[in-house]
PDB file of C-alpha atoms in Angstrom:
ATOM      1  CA  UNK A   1      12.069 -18.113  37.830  1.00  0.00           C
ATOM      2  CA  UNK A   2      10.732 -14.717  36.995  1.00  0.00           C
ATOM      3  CA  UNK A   3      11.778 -13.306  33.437  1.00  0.00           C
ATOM      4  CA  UNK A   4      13.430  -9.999  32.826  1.00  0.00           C
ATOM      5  CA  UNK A   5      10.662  -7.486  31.711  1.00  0.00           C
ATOM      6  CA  UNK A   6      12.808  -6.225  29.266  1.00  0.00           C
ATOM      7  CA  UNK A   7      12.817  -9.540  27.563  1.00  0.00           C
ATOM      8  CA  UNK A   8       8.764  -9.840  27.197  1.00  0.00           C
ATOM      9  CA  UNK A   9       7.950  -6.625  25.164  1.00  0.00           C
ATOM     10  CA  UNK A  10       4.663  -7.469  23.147  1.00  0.00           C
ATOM     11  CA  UNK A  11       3.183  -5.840  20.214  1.00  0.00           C
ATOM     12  CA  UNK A  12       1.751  -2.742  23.012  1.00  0.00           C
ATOM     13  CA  UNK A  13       5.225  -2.443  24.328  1.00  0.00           C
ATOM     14  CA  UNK A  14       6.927  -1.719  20.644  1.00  0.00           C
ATOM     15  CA  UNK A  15       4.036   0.790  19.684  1.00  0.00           C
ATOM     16  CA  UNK A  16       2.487  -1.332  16.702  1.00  0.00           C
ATOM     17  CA  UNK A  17      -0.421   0.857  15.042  1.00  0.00           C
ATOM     18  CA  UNK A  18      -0.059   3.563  17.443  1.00  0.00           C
ATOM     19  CA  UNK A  19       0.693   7.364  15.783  1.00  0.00           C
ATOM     20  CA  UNK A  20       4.571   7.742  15.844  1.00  0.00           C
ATOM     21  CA  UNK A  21       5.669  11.037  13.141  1.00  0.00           C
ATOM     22  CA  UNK A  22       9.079  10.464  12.443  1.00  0.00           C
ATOM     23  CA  UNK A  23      11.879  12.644  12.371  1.00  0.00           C
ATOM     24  CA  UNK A  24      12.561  12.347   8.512  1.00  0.00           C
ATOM     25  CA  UNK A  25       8.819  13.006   7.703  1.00  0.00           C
ATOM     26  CA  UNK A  26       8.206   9.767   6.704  1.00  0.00           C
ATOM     27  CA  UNK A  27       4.334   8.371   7.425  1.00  0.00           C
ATOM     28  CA  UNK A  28       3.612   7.675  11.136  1.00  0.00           C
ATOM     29  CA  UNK A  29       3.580   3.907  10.814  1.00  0.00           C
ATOM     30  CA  UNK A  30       5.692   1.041  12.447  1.00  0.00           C
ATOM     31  CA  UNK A  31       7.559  -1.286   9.981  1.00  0.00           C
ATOM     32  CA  UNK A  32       5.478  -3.141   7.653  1.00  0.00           C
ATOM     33  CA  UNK A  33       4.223  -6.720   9.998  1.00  0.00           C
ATOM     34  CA  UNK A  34       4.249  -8.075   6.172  1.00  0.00           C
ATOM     35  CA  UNK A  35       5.550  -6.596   2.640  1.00  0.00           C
ATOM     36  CA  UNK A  36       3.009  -5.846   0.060  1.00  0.00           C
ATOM     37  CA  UNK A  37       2.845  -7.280  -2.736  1.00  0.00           C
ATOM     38  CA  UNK A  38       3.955  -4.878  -4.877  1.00  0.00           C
ATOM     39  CA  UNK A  39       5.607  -3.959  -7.856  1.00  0.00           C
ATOM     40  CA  UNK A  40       6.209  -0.123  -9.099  1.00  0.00           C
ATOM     41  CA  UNK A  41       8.254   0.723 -12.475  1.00  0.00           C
ATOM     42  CA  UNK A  42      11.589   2.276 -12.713  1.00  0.00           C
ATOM     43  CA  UNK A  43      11.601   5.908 -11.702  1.00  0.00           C
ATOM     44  CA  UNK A  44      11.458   7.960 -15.218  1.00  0.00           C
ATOM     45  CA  UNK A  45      10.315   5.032 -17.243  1.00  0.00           C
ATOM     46  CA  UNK A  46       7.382   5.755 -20.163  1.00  0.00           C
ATOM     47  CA  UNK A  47       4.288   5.027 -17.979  1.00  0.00           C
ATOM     48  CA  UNK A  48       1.596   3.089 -20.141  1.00  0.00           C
ATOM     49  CA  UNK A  49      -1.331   4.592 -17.789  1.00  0.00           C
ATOM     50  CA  UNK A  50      -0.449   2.877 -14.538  1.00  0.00           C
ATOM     51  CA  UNK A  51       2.966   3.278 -12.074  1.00  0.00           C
ATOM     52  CA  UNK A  52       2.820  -0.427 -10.667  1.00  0.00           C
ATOM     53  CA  UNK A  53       0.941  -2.944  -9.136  1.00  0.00           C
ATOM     54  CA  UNK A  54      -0.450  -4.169  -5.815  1.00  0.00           C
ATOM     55  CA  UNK A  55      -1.853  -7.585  -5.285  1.00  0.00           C
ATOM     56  CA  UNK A  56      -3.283  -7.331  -1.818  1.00  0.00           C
ATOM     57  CA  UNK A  57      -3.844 -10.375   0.459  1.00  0.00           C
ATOM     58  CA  UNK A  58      -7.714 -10.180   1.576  1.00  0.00           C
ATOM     59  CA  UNK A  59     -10.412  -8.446   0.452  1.00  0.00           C
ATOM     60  CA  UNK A  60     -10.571  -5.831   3.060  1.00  0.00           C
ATOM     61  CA  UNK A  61      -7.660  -3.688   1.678  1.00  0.00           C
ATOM     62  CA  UNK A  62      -7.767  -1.106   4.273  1.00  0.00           C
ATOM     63  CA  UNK A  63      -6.137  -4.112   6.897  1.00  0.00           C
ATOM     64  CA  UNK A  64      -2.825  -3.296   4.511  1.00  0.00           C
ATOM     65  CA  UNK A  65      -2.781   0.231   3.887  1.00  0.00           C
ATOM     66  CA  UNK A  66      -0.030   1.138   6.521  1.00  0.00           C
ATOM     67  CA  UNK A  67       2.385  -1.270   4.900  1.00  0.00           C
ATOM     68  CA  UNK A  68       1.652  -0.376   1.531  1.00  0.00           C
ATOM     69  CA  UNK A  69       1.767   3.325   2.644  1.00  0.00           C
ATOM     70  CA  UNK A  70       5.074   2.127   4.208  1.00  0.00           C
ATOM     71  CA  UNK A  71       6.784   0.704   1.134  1.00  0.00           C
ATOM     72  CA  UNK A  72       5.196   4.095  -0.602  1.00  0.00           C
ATOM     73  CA  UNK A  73       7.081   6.422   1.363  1.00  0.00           C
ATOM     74  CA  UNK A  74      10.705   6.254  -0.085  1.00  0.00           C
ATOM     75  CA  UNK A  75       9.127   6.307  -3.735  1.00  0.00           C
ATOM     76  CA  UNK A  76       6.007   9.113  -3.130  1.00  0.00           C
ATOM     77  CA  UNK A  77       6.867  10.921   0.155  1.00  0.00           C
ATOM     78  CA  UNK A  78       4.071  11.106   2.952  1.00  0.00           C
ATOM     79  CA  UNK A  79       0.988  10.137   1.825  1.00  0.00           C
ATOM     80  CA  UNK A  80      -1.509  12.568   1.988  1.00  0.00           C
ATOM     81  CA  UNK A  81      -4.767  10.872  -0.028  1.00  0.00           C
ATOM     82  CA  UNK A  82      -5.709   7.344  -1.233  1.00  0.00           C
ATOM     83  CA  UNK A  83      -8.569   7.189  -3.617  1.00  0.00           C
ATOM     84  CA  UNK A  84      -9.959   4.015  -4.661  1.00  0.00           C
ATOM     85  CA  UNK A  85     -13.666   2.409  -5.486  1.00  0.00           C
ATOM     86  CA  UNK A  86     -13.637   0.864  -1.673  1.00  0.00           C
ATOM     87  CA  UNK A  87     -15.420  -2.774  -1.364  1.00  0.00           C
ATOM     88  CA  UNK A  88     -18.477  -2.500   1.510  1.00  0.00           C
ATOM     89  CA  UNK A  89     -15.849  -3.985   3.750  1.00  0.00           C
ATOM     90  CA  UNK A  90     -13.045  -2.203   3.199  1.00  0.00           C
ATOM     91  CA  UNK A  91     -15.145   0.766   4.296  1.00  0.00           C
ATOM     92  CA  UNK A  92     -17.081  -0.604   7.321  1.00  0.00           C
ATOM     93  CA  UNK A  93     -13.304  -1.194   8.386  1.00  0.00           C
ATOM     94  CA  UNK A  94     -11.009   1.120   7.663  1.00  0.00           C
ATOM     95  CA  UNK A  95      -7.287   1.226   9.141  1.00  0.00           C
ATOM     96  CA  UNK A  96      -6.656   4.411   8.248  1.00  0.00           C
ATOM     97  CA  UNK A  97      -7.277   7.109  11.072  1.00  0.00           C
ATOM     98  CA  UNK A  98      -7.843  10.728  11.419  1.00  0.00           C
ATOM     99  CA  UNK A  99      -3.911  10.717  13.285  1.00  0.00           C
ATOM    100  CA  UNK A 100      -2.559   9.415  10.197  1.00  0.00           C
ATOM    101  CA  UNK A 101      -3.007  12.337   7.842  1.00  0.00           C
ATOM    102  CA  UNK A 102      -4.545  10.531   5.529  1.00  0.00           C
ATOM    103  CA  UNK A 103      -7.383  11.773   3.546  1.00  0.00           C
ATOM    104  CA  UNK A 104      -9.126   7.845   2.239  1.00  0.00           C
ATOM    105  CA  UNK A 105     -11.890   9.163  -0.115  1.00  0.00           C
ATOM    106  CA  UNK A 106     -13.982   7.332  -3.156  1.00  0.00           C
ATOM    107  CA  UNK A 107     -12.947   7.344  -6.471  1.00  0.00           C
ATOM    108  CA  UNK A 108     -12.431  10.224  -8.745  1.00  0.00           C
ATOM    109  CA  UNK A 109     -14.804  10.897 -11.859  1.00  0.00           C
ATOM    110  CA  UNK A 110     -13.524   8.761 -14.219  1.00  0.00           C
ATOM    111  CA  UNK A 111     -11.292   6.668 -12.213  1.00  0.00           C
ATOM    112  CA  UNK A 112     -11.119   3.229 -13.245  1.00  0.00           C
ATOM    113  CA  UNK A 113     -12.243   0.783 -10.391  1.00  0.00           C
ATOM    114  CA  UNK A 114      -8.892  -1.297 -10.629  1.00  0.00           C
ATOM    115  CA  UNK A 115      -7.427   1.471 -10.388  1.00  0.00           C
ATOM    116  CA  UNK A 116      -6.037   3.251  -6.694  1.00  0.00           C
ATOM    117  CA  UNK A 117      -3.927   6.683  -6.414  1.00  0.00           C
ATOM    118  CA  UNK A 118      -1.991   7.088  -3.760  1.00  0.00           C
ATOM    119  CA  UNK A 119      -0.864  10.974  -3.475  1.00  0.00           C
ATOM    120  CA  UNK A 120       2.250  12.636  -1.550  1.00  0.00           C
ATOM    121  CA  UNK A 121       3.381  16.108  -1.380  1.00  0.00           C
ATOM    122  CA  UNK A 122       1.954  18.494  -4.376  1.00  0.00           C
ATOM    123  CA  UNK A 123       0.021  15.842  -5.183  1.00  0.00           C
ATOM    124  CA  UNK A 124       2.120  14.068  -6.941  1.00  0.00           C
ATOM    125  CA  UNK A 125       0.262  10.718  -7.707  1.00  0.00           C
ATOM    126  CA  UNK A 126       1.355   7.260  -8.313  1.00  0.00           C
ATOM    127  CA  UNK A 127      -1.046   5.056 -10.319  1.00  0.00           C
ATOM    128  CA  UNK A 128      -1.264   1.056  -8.794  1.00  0.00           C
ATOM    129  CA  UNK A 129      -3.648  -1.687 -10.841  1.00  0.00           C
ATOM    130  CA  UNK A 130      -5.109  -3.421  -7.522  1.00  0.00           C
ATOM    131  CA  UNK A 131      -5.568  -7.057  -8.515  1.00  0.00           C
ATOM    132  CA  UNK A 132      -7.619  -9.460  -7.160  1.00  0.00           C
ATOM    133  CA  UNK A 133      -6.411 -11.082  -3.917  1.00  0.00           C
ATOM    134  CA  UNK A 134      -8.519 -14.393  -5.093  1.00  0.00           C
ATOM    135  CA  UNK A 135      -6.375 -14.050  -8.172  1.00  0.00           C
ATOM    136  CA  UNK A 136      -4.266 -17.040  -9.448  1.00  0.00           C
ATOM    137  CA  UNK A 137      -0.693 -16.633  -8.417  1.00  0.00           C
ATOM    138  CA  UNK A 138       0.694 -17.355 -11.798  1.00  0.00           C
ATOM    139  CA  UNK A 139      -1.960 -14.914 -13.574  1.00  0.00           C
ATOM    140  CA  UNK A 140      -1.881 -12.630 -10.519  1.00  0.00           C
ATOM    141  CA  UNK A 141       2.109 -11.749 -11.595  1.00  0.00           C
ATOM    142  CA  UNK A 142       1.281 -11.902 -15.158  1.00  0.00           C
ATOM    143  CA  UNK A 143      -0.658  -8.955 -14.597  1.00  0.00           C
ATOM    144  CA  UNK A 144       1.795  -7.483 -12.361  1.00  0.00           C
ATOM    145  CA  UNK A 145       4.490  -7.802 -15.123  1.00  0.00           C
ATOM    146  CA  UNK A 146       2.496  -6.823 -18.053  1.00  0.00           C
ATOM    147  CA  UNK A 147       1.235  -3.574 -15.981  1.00  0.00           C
ATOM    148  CA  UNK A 148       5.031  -2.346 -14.651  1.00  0.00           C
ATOM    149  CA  UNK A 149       6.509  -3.169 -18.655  1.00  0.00           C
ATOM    150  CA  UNK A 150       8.479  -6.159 -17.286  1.00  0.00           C
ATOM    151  CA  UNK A 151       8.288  -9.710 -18.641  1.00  0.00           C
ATOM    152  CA  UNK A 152       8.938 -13.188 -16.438  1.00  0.00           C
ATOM    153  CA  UNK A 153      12.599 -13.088 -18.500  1.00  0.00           C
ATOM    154  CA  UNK A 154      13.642  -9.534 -17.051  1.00  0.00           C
ATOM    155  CA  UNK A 155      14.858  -9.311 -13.299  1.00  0.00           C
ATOM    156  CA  UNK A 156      12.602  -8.115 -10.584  1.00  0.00           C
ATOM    157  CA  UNK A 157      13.721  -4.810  -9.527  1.00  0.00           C
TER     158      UNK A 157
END
């Protein structure tokens, strides 16, 4: 019995990491494959030096930029830079392609190395703490909390 070819579309047929700009102007990226693990404050809320927090799943963080640039876009707009103190891995294998519009630089002067800004249109910036992935769950949110303003009592927004 053959099968419908319709019915066996793989991950080439639906376009997955391939450059798609959409018509809203929203990054070029397919739907996150997982969601980040991320947590940003309440839009005007008193920033205490960072705008939330990203607790990545492996060491090579570039493997999750598109998804966290996906979750990004209704908050920042199109991303247009990342800049972070890259790991030697991170940088040997970068996700992030020339297509994407994406400038993925070093860090600033005086950028903390925990520290990663993502910037949209007029560069307007949003601050993320980047913890650990080998981090403890339990601590791992504790620092996710403590960094956004929220405590374990508080609903996650």
């Amino acid at each position: 019995m053959t099968q419908d070819p319709s019915q066996r579309r793989g991950a080439a047929d639906r376009g997955l990491g391939q450059f798609r700009a959409t018509a809203d102007g929203g990054q070029p990226f397919d739907t996150p494959t997982r969601t980040p693990r991320l947590l940003l404050r309440d839009r005007g809320d008193e920033s205490t030096g960072v705008d939330g927090a990203w607790w990545p799943r492996t060491g090579n963080l570039t493997t999750e930029l598109h998804n966290l640039v996906t979750a990004l876009t209704p908050r920042l707009g199109t991303t247009t830079r990342i800049t972070f103190d890259w790991n030697s891995l991170s940088r040997s294998q970068r996700r992030i392609d020339p297509p994407d519009g994406i400038e993925v630089t070093g860090p600033l002067p005086d950028q903390p190395a925990d520290l990663m800004y993502v910037y949209g249109p007029h560069d307007q910036r949003l601050r993320l703490l980047v913890i650990d992935p080998s981090t403890d769950p339990s601590h791992a949110e504790a620092r996710i909390r403590k960094a956004v303003g929220t405590t374990t009592d508080q609903p996650q927004s």
